[in-house]
Amino acid sequence: MPTLLVRNAQILVTMDADRREIAGGGLFVRDGFIEKVGTAEDLPTEADEVLDASSQLVLPGLVNTHHHLYQTLTRAMPGAQDVGLFDWLRTLYPIWARLTPDDVFLATLIGLLELAHSGCTTAFDHQYVWPNGSSVDDQVAAATDIGLRFHVSRGSMSLGESDGGLPPDSVVEDEDTILEECIRAVDAYHDPSPGSMTQVVFAPCSPFSVTADLMRASAELAREKGVRLHTHLAETADEERFCLEHFGARPAPYAQELGWAGDDVWFAHGVFVGTTEIEAMAAAGTGVAHCPSSNMRLASGIAPVAAYLATGVNVGLGVDGSASNDGGNLLGEARMAMLLARLNAAPNLAGGPQMSARTALELATIGGAKLLGRADIGSLEPGKCADFFTLDLGRIEYAGALRDPVAAALMCAPTPARHVYVHGRPVITDGSFEGEERLIAEHNAAAKRLTQGS
Ligand SMILES: [Zn+2]
């Protein structure tokens, strides 16, 4: 059983129940799990691998709770740059219809690698178009290559234009096929055990692209199979109008009516929600993936994160996109969540609900872990997975901010992780991933072919 010793961190942030931040801290890891956390005197002096974290901040690995990795191939697309969600989707659906299995594999590699550079060690992905034979197998293969913990979804769309939905009929699927693929994905990949590297989530796309029947059937099947449920909900005013028009209900009550409430459910966005809806979510244990950059990029609105937290709703963070962000920097997203929450409290920051740097970090770590149903990640404490990253405090971005390096990680410009470990194994070493340049070149070639249609 291989051992790893991390020592001499300028500060190690545990995110444990006491929120300990340990000066001169470190970890002792055996077989991917943390055995000891503390200063040099609490830790062994030797291990199979030793990482000296001098002048570095050691943080629990960040958890991304909403993303569409395939969209790394269509970032900053002309025609989709300056429009709201529905027009953005209408521009991109026909391009996504050309995705191949190789494209999905490559985009998943690049997207996960970009997340890893920002300190992310566990990622959930929500792919909902599966053209030309692409499947969850392509994504799981890519995640295994990168070494990130991966929650893959069997996303879906079934309500095409001819039935009153938003997506063209060419990108929607038959509902029996969707449910069969969900079952196949769980049987092939879902591992609920502690330290699991792969889990499966059922994720119909949104109220305007799937039927009520599929939402209901997905919820029933998820509970039968013991997996979690995720969808986009209450993201834009357009969506709210669509729900009122087609279902006679606002998005949150509509979802609840279909069985989408409980601590096995989390929604992306949750912007257009009222007080009683937030209370109902808190009572049921339903969570929210907050995606501030995407909400700003598409001018969707501002999610009421302070109200969620005050009411007891679990909140995690998602970079979303990648074509509606258009980045995959989760540390940057935590910073964005902090800043947007402050703007939302304006002009009464001092007396009002403000988000601190440490709260933003909580959302990005233990908040995300809760949404994914993981008790084994999100903090650095004995028994938990050795998922962590380090930031180099000698960088120019932190110059003058070392009175409080933990706050600096969120308040200063985000820097790339120096080291990233998942389950005690290195993913990023000294800022590098072997073969990254070649992958970027291949990804750019794939994006060119996909977006030019040749
Ligand atoms: Zn999304």
Coordinates of C-alpha atoms and ligand atoms in Angstrom, one line a residue:
M1 CA 0.0 0.0 0.0
P2 CA 1.8 3.1 -1.2
T3 CA 2.3 6.0 1.2
L4 CA 2.5 9.8 0.6
L5 CA 3.8 12.4 3.0
V6 CA 2.9 16.1 2.4
R7 CA 4.8 18.4 4.7
N8 CA 5.8 22.0 5.5
A9 CA 2.7 23.7 4.0
Q10 CA 2.7 27.4 4.8
I11 CA -0.9 26.7 5.6
L12 CA -3.0 23.6 5.2
V13 CA -6.7 24.2 5.0
T14 CA -8.6 21.2 6.3
M15 CA -12.2 22.4 5.9
D16 CA -13.0 20.0 8.7
A17 CA -15.8 20.6 11.2
D18 CA -13.6 23.1 13.2
R19 CA -12.3 24.7 9.9
R20 CA -8.7 24.2 11.1
E21 CA -6.0 26.0 9.1
I22 CA -2.7 24.5 10.1
A23 CA 0.5 26.5 9.8
G24 CA 3.4 24.2 8.8
G25 CA 0.8 21.5 8.2
G26 CA 0.8 18.3 6.2
L27 CA -0.8 15.0 5.5
F28 CA 0.1 11.3 5.7
V29 CA -1.7 9.2 3.1
R30 CA -1.9 5.5 2.7
D31 CA -3.4 3.8 -0.4
G32 CA -5.2 7.0 -1.4
F33 CA -6.8 7.8 2.0
I34 CA -5.6 10.3 4.6
E35 CA -4.4 8.7 7.8
K36 CA -3.0 11.7 9.6
V37 CA -3.3 15.5 9.4
G38 CA -1.2 17.9 11.4
T39 CA 2.2 19.5 11.8
A40 CA 5.6 17.8 11.5
E41 CA 5.4 16.4 15.0
D42 CA 2.1 14.7 14.3
L43 CA 3.3 13.1 11.0
P44 CA 5.7 10.3 10.1
T45 CA 9.1 11.4 8.7
E46 CA 9.2 9.1 5.8
A47 CA 6.9 7.7 3.0
D48 CA 7.2 6.2 -0.4
E49 CA 6.6 9.7 -1.9
V50 CA 7.3 13.0 -0.1
L51 CA 5.9 16.3 -1.3
D52 CA 7.5 19.4 0.2
A53 CA 4.8 22.1 0.3
S54 CA 7.0 24.9 1.5
S55 CA 5.7 28.4 0.5
Q56 CA 2.5 26.7 -0.7
L57 CA -1.1 26.8 0.4
V58 CA -2.6 23.3 0.6
L59 CA -6.3 23.1 0.0
P60 CA -8.9 20.4 -0.3
G61 CA -9.5 19.5 -4.0
L62 CA -12.3 21.6 -5.5
V63 CA -15.6 19.9 -6.6
N64 CA -17.3 21.0 -9.8
T65 CA -21.0 20.3 -9.8
H66 CA -22.2 21.5 -13.2
H67 CA -20.4 21.4 -16.6
H68 CA -20.8 20.4 -20.2
L69 CA -17.3 19.3 -21.2
Y70 CA -18.1 18.7 -24.9
Q71 CA -18.6 22.4 -25.2
T72 CA -14.9 23.1 -24.9
L73 CA -15.0 22.5 -28.7
T74 CA -17.4 25.5 -29.2
R75 CA -16.2 28.2 -26.9
A76 CA -16.5 31.9 -27.9
M77 CA -18.4 30.9 -31.0
P78 CA -19.3 33.8 -33.3
G79 CA -23.1 34.0 -33.3
A80 CA -23.3 32.7 -29.8
Q81 CA -21.3 35.4 -28.1
D82 CA -23.8 38.1 -27.3
V83 CA -27.1 36.4 -27.0
G84 CA -29.3 34.9 -24.2
L85 CA -29.7 31.2 -23.5
F86 CA -32.4 30.3 -26.0
D87 CA -30.6 31.9 -29.0
W88 CA -27.3 30.6 -27.8
L89 CA -28.7 27.1 -27.8
R90 CA -30.3 27.5 -31.2
T91 CA -27.0 28.6 -32.7
L92 CA -25.1 25.7 -31.1
Y93 CA -27.4 22.7 -31.4
P94 CA -26.7 22.1 -35.1
I95 CA -22.9 22.2 -34.5
W96 CA -23.2 19.8 -31.5
A97 CA -25.2 17.5 -33.8
R98 CA -21.9 16.8 -35.6
L99 CA -20.0 15.6 -32.5
T100 CA -18.2 12.2 -32.9
P101 CA -17.1 9.8 -30.2
D102 CA -13.5 11.0 -30.7
D103 CA -14.7 14.6 -30.2
V104 CA -16.4 13.7 -26.9
F105 CA -13.3 11.9 -25.7
L106 CA -11.0 14.7 -26.6
A107 CA -13.2 17.5 -25.2
T108 CA -13.6 15.6 -21.9
L109 CA -9.8 15.2 -21.7
I110 CA -9.2 18.9 -22.3
G111 CA -12.1 20.1 -20.1
L112 CA -11.1 17.9 -17.2
L113 CA -7.4 18.9 -17.6
E114 CA -8.4 22.6 -17.5
L115 CA -10.4 22.0 -14.4
A116 CA -7.5 20.2 -12.8
H117 CA -5.2 23.1 -13.4
S118 CA -7.5 25.2 -11.3
G119 CA -7.5 22.8 -8.3
C120 CA -10.5 20.7 -9.2
T121 CA -10.2 17.0 -8.3
T122 CA -13.8 15.8 -8.7
A123 CA -16.0 16.8 -11.6
F124 CA -19.6 16.2 -12.5
D125 CA -20.5 16.5 -16.2
H126 CA -23.8 17.0 -17.9
Q127 CA -23.7 15.9 -21.5
Y128 CA -27.2 15.8 -23.1
V129 CA -26.5 15.3 -26.8
W130 CA -25.1 12.0 -27.9
P131 CA -24.9 12.0 -31.7
N132 CA -23.1 9.7 -34.1
G133 CA -22.6 6.9 -31.6
S134 CA -21.0 8.9 -28.8
S135 CA -21.6 7.6 -25.3
V136 CA -20.7 7.9 -21.7
D137 CA -18.0 5.3 -22.4
D138 CA -16.0 8.0 -24.3
Q139 CA -16.2 10.3 -21.3
V140 CA -15.3 7.7 -18.7
A141 CA -12.3 6.6 -20.8
A142 CA -11.1 10.2 -20.9
A143 CA -11.6 10.8 -17.1
T144 CA -9.6 7.6 -16.4
D145 CA -6.8 8.9 -18.6
I146 CA -6.6 12.2 -16.7
G147 CA -7.1 10.7 -13.3
L148 CA -9.8 13.0 -12.0
R149 CA -12.7 11.7 -9.9
F150 CA -15.7 11.7 -12.3
H151 CA -19.4 11.8 -12.0
V152 CA -20.7 11.2 -15.5
S153 CA -24.3 11.8 -16.4
R154 CA -26.5 10.1 -18.9
G155 CA -28.1 13.4 -19.9
S156 CA -30.9 13.5 -22.4
M157 CA -33.2 15.6 -24.6
S158 CA -36.5 14.1 -25.8
L159 CA -38.8 17.2 -26.6
G160 CA -38.0 18.3 -30.1
E161 CA -39.2 21.3 -32.0
S162 CA -42.0 19.5 -33.6
D163 CA -43.4 18.6 -30.2
G164 CA -43.1 22.2 -28.9
G165 CA -39.6 21.9 -27.4
L166 CA -36.6 24.1 -28.2
P167 CA -34.0 21.7 -29.7
P168 CA -34.3 20.6 -33.3
D169 CA -35.6 17.1 -33.7
S170 CA -32.2 15.9 -35.0
V171 CA -30.6 16.1 -31.5
V172 CA -33.4 14.6 -29.4
E173 CA -33.7 10.9 -28.6
D174 CA -36.4 8.3 -28.1
E175 CA -37.3 8.0 -24.4
D176 CA -36.9 4.2 -24.3
T177 CA -33.4 4.5 -25.7
I178 CA -32.6 7.1 -23.1
L179 CA -33.7 5.0 -20.1
E180 CA -32.0 1.9 -21.5
E181 CA -28.7 3.9 -21.8
C182 CA -29.2 5.2 -18.2
I183 CA -29.4 1.6 -17.0
R184 CA -26.4 0.5 -19.1
A185 CA -24.3 3.4 -17.7
V186 CA -25.1 2.5 -14.1
D187 CA -24.4 -1.2 -14.6
A188 CA -21.2 -0.5 -16.3
Y189 CA -19.7 2.4 -14.2
H190 CA -21.5 3.3 -11.0
D191 CA -19.4 2.7 -8.0
P192 CA -20.9 4.0 -4.7
S193 CA -18.1 2.8 -2.5
P194 CA -15.8 5.1 -0.5
G195 CA -13.0 6.4 -2.7
S196 CA -15.0 5.7 -5.8
M197 CA -13.5 7.2 -9.0
T198 CA -16.7 7.0 -11.1
Q199 CA -20.3 7.5 -10.4
V200 CA -23.4 7.9 -12.7
V201 CA -26.1 10.5 -12.5
F202 CA -29.4 10.7 -14.5
A203 CA -29.7 14.2 -16.0
P204 CA -32.6 15.1 -18.4
C205 CA -31.5 18.4 -19.8
S206 CA -34.2 21.0 -18.9
P207 CA -38.0 21.6 -18.8
F208 CA -37.9 23.0 -22.4
S209 CA -36.1 20.0 -23.9
V210 CA -37.5 16.9 -22.2
T211 CA -41.1 15.7 -21.5
A212 CA -42.8 15.5 -18.1
D213 CA -43.0 11.8 -18.6
L214 CA -39.2 11.5 -19.0
M215 CA -38.6 13.6 -15.9
R216 CA -40.9 11.3 -13.9
A217 CA -39.5 8.1 -15.3
S218 CA -35.9 9.3 -14.8
A219 CA -36.7 10.0 -11.1
E220 CA -38.3 6.6 -10.6
L221 CA -35.4 4.8 -12.3
A222 CA -32.8 6.8 -10.4
R223 CA -34.3 5.8 -7.0
E224 CA -34.5 2.2 -8.1
K225 CA -30.9 2.2 -9.1
G226 CA -29.6 4.3 -6.2
V227 CA -28.1 7.2 -8.3
R228 CA -28.6 10.9 -8.1
L229 CA -30.7 13.3 -10.3
H230 CA -29.7 16.5 -11.9
T231 CA -31.2 19.0 -14.4
H232 CA -31.1 22.7 -15.4
L233 CA -33.8 24.5 -13.5
A234 CA -35.1 28.1 -13.1
E235 CA -32.2 29.4 -15.2
T236 CA -33.8 32.2 -17.2
A237 CA -36.9 34.3 -17.5
D238 CA -37.5 32.6 -20.9
E239 CA -37.6 29.2 -19.2
E240 CA -40.0 30.5 -16.5
R241 CA -42.3 31.7 -19.3
F242 CA -42.0 28.4 -21.1
C243 CA -43.0 26.5 -17.9
L244 CA -46.0 28.7 -17.2
E245 CA -47.2 28.5 -20.8
H246 CA -46.7 24.7 -21.2
F247 CA -47.2 23.3 -17.7
G248 CA -49.1 26.0 -15.9
A249 CA -46.5 26.1 -13.2
R250 CA -43.2 27.8 -12.4
P251 CA -40.1 25.7 -12.8
A252 CA -39.5 24.7 -9.1
P253 CA -43.0 23.5 -8.3
Y254 CA -43.2 21.8 -11.7
A255 CA -40.0 19.8 -10.9
Q256 CA -41.3 19.0 -7.4
E257 CA -44.6 17.7 -8.8
L258 CA -42.6 15.3 -11.0
G259 CA -40.8 13.8 -8.1
W260 CA -37.7 16.0 -8.4
A261 CA -37.3 16.9 -4.7
G262 CA -35.0 15.3 -2.1
D263 CA -31.4 15.1 -1.0
D264 CA -30.6 13.0 -4.1
V265 CA -31.5 15.9 -6.4
W266 CA -29.6 19.0 -7.3
F267 CA -30.4 21.7 -9.9
A268 CA -28.1 23.8 -12.0
H269 CA -28.7 27.6 -11.6
G270 CA -31.8 28.0 -9.5
V271 CA -32.0 31.7 -10.4
F272 CA -35.7 32.2 -10.8
V273 CA -37.0 31.0 -7.4
G274 CA -39.2 32.6 -4.8
T275 CA -39.0 32.4 -1.0
T276 CA -41.5 29.6 -0.6
E277 CA -39.8 27.6 -3.3
I278 CA -36.4 28.0 -1.5
E279 CA -38.1 26.9 1.7
A280 CA -39.5 23.8 -0.1
M281 CA -36.1 23.0 -1.5
A282 CA -34.5 23.3 2.0
A283 CA -37.1 21.1 3.6
A284 CA -36.6 18.4 0.9
G285 CA -32.8 18.6 0.9
T286 CA -32.7 19.6 -2.8
G287 CA -29.5 21.3 -3.7
V288 CA -28.3 23.9 -6.2
A289 CA -25.2 24.2 -8.4
H290 CA -24.5 27.9 -8.6
C291 CA -22.8 28.9 -11.9
P292 CA -22.1 32.7 -11.6
S293 CA -20.0 33.2 -14.7
S294 CA -22.5 31.5 -17.0
N295 CA -25.4 33.4 -15.4
M296 CA -23.5 36.7 -16.1
R297 CA -22.3 35.6 -19.6
L298 CA -25.8 34.8 -20.8
A299 CA -27.3 37.7 -18.7
S300 CA -29.6 35.1 -17.1
G301 CA -29.9 36.7 -13.7
I302 CA -28.4 36.3 -10.2
A303 CA -29.1 33.3 -8.1
P304 CA -30.2 34.1 -4.5
V305 CA -27.3 32.3 -2.9
A306 CA -27.5 34.2 0.4
A307 CA -31.1 33.2 0.8
Y308 CA -30.3 29.6 -0.1
L309 CA -27.6 29.5 2.5
A310 CA -29.7 31.2 5.2
T311 CA -32.6 28.8 4.5
G312 CA -30.4 25.7 4.6
V313 CA -30.2 24.7 0.9
N314 CA -27.0 22.9 0.0
V315 CA -25.1 25.0 -2.6
G316 CA -22.1 23.9 -4.7
L317 CA -20.4 25.6 -7.6
G318 CA -20.2 24.8 -11.3
V319 CA -18.2 26.4 -14.0
D320 CA -21.0 25.4 -16.4
G321 CA -20.4 25.7 -20.1
S322 CA -17.8 25.4 -21.3
A323 CA -19.4 27.4 -24.1
S324 CA -21.3 29.7 -21.7
N325 CA -18.4 30.7 -19.4
D326 CA -16.2 30.2 -21.6
G327 CA -13.7 28.8 -19.2
G328 CA -13.2 25.9 -16.8
N329 CA -11.4 27.6 -13.9
L330 CA -13.1 26.5 -10.7
L331 CA -11.0 28.6 -8.3
G332 CA -11.9 31.5 -10.5
E333 CA -15.5 30.5 -10.3
A334 CA -15.4 30.5 -6.5
R335 CA -14.0 34.0 -6.7
M336 CA -16.8 35.0 -9.0
A337 CA -19.4 33.5 -6.7
M338 CA -18.0 35.7 -3.9
L339 CA -17.9 38.8 -5.9
L340 CA -21.4 38.4 -7.4
A341 CA -22.9 37.7 -4.0
R342 CA -21.4 41.0 -2.9
L343 CA -22.8 42.8 -5.9
N344 CA -26.2 41.2 -5.2
A345 CA -26.1 42.6 -1.7
A346 CA -25.3 46.1 -3.0
P347 CA -25.4 48.8 -1.8
N348 CA -25.5 47.5 1.7
L349 CA -22.5 45.2 1.9
A350 CA -21.4 46.1 5.4
G351 CA -24.8 45.5 7.0
G352 CA -26.2 43.0 4.6
P353 CA -25.6 39.4 3.6
Q354 CA -22.0 39.2 2.3
M355 CA -20.0 36.3 1.2
S356 CA -16.5 35.9 2.6
A357 CA -13.6 34.2 0.9
R358 CA -13.9 31.3 3.2
T359 CA -17.6 30.8 2.5
A360 CA -16.8 30.8 -1.2
L361 CA -14.2 28.1 -0.5
E362 CA -16.7 26.1 1.5
L363 CA -19.1 26.1 -1.5
A364 CA -16.3 24.9 -3.8
T365 CA -15.3 22.0 -1.5
I366 CA -17.7 20.6 1.1
G367 CA -20.7 22.3 -0.6
G368 CA -20.0 20.5 -3.9
A369 CA -19.2 17.2 -2.1
K370 CA -22.6 17.2 -0.5
L371 CA -24.4 17.8 -3.8
L372 CA -22.6 14.8 -5.2
G373 CA -23.5 12.7 -2.2
R374 CA -19.8 12.2 -1.3
A375 CA -18.9 12.0 2.4
D376 CA -15.4 10.9 1.4
I377 CA -14.2 14.1 -0.3
G378 CA -14.3 17.9 0.2
S379 CA -12.1 18.2 3.3
L380 CA -8.7 17.0 4.4
E381 CA -9.2 14.8 7.5
P382 CA -8.4 11.2 8.5
G383 CA -10.4 8.7 6.6
K384 CA -11.1 11.0 3.6
C385 CA -9.7 10.7 0.1
A386 CA -6.3 12.4 -0.4
D387 CA -7.6 14.9 -3.0
F388 CA -5.9 18.2 -2.7
F389 CA -4.0 20.9 -4.6
T390 CA -1.4 23.5 -3.8
L391 CA -1.0 27.1 -4.7
D392 CA 2.4 28.7 -4.9
L393 CA 2.4 31.7 -2.6
G394 CA 5.6 33.1 -4.1
R395 CA 3.8 34.1 -7.2
I396 CA 3.3 37.8 -8.1
E397 CA -0.5 37.5 -7.7
Y398 CA -0.1 37.0 -4.0
A399 CA 2.6 39.6 -3.4
G400 CA 1.5 41.8 -0.5
A401 CA -1.4 39.4 0.5
L402 CA 0.4 37.0 2.8
R403 CA -1.2 38.3 6.0
D404 CA -4.0 35.9 5.1
P405 CA -3.1 33.5 2.3
V406 CA -6.4 31.6 2.6
A407 CA -8.4 34.7 1.8
A408 CA -5.7 35.7 -0.8
A409 CA -6.4 32.4 -2.8
L410 CA -10.0 33.8 -3.4
M411 CA -9.5 37.5 -3.3
C412 CA -6.4 37.8 -5.5
A413 CA -6.4 36.8 -9.2
P414 CA -6.7 33.0 -9.5
T415 CA -3.4 31.2 -10.1
P416 CA -2.9 27.8 -11.6
A417 CA -2.4 24.9 -9.1
R418 CA 1.2 23.9 -8.6
H419 CA 0.4 20.3 -7.6
V420 CA -2.8 18.4 -7.9
Y421 CA -3.3 15.0 -6.3
V422 CA -6.4 12.8 -6.6
H423 CA -6.6 9.7 -4.3
G424 CA -2.9 10.3 -3.4
R425 CA -1.8 10.2 -7.0
P426 CA -0.3 13.2 -8.8
V427 CA -2.4 14.6 -11.7
I428 CA -0.5 18.0 -12.1
T429 CA 3.1 18.2 -11.1
D430 CA 4.8 21.6 -10.9
G431 CA 2.0 23.0 -13.0
S432 CA 2.4 20.5 -15.8
F433 CA 0.6 17.5 -17.3
E434 CA 2.6 15.3 -19.6
G435 CA 1.5 15.5 -23.3
E436 CA -0.7 18.6 -22.7
E437 CA 0.5 20.5 -25.8
R438 CA -0.3 17.6 -28.1
L439 CA -3.8 17.3 -26.6
I440 CA -4.4 21.0 -27.1
A441 CA -3.3 20.8 -30.8
E442 CA -5.6 17.8 -31.4
H443 CA -8.5 19.5 -29.6
N444 CA -8.0 22.6 -31.7
A445 CA -8.1 20.5 -34.9
A446 CA -11.2 18.8 -33.8
A447 CA -12.9 22.1 -32.9
K448 CA -12.0 23.5 -36.3
R449 CA -13.5 20.6 -38.1
L450 CA -16.6 20.6 -35.9
T451 CA -17.3 24.3 -36.1
Q452 CA -16.5 24.7 -39.8
G453 CA -18.5 21.5 -40.7
S454 CA -15.6 19.9 -42.6
Ligands
ZN1 ZN -25.5 24.0 -18.0

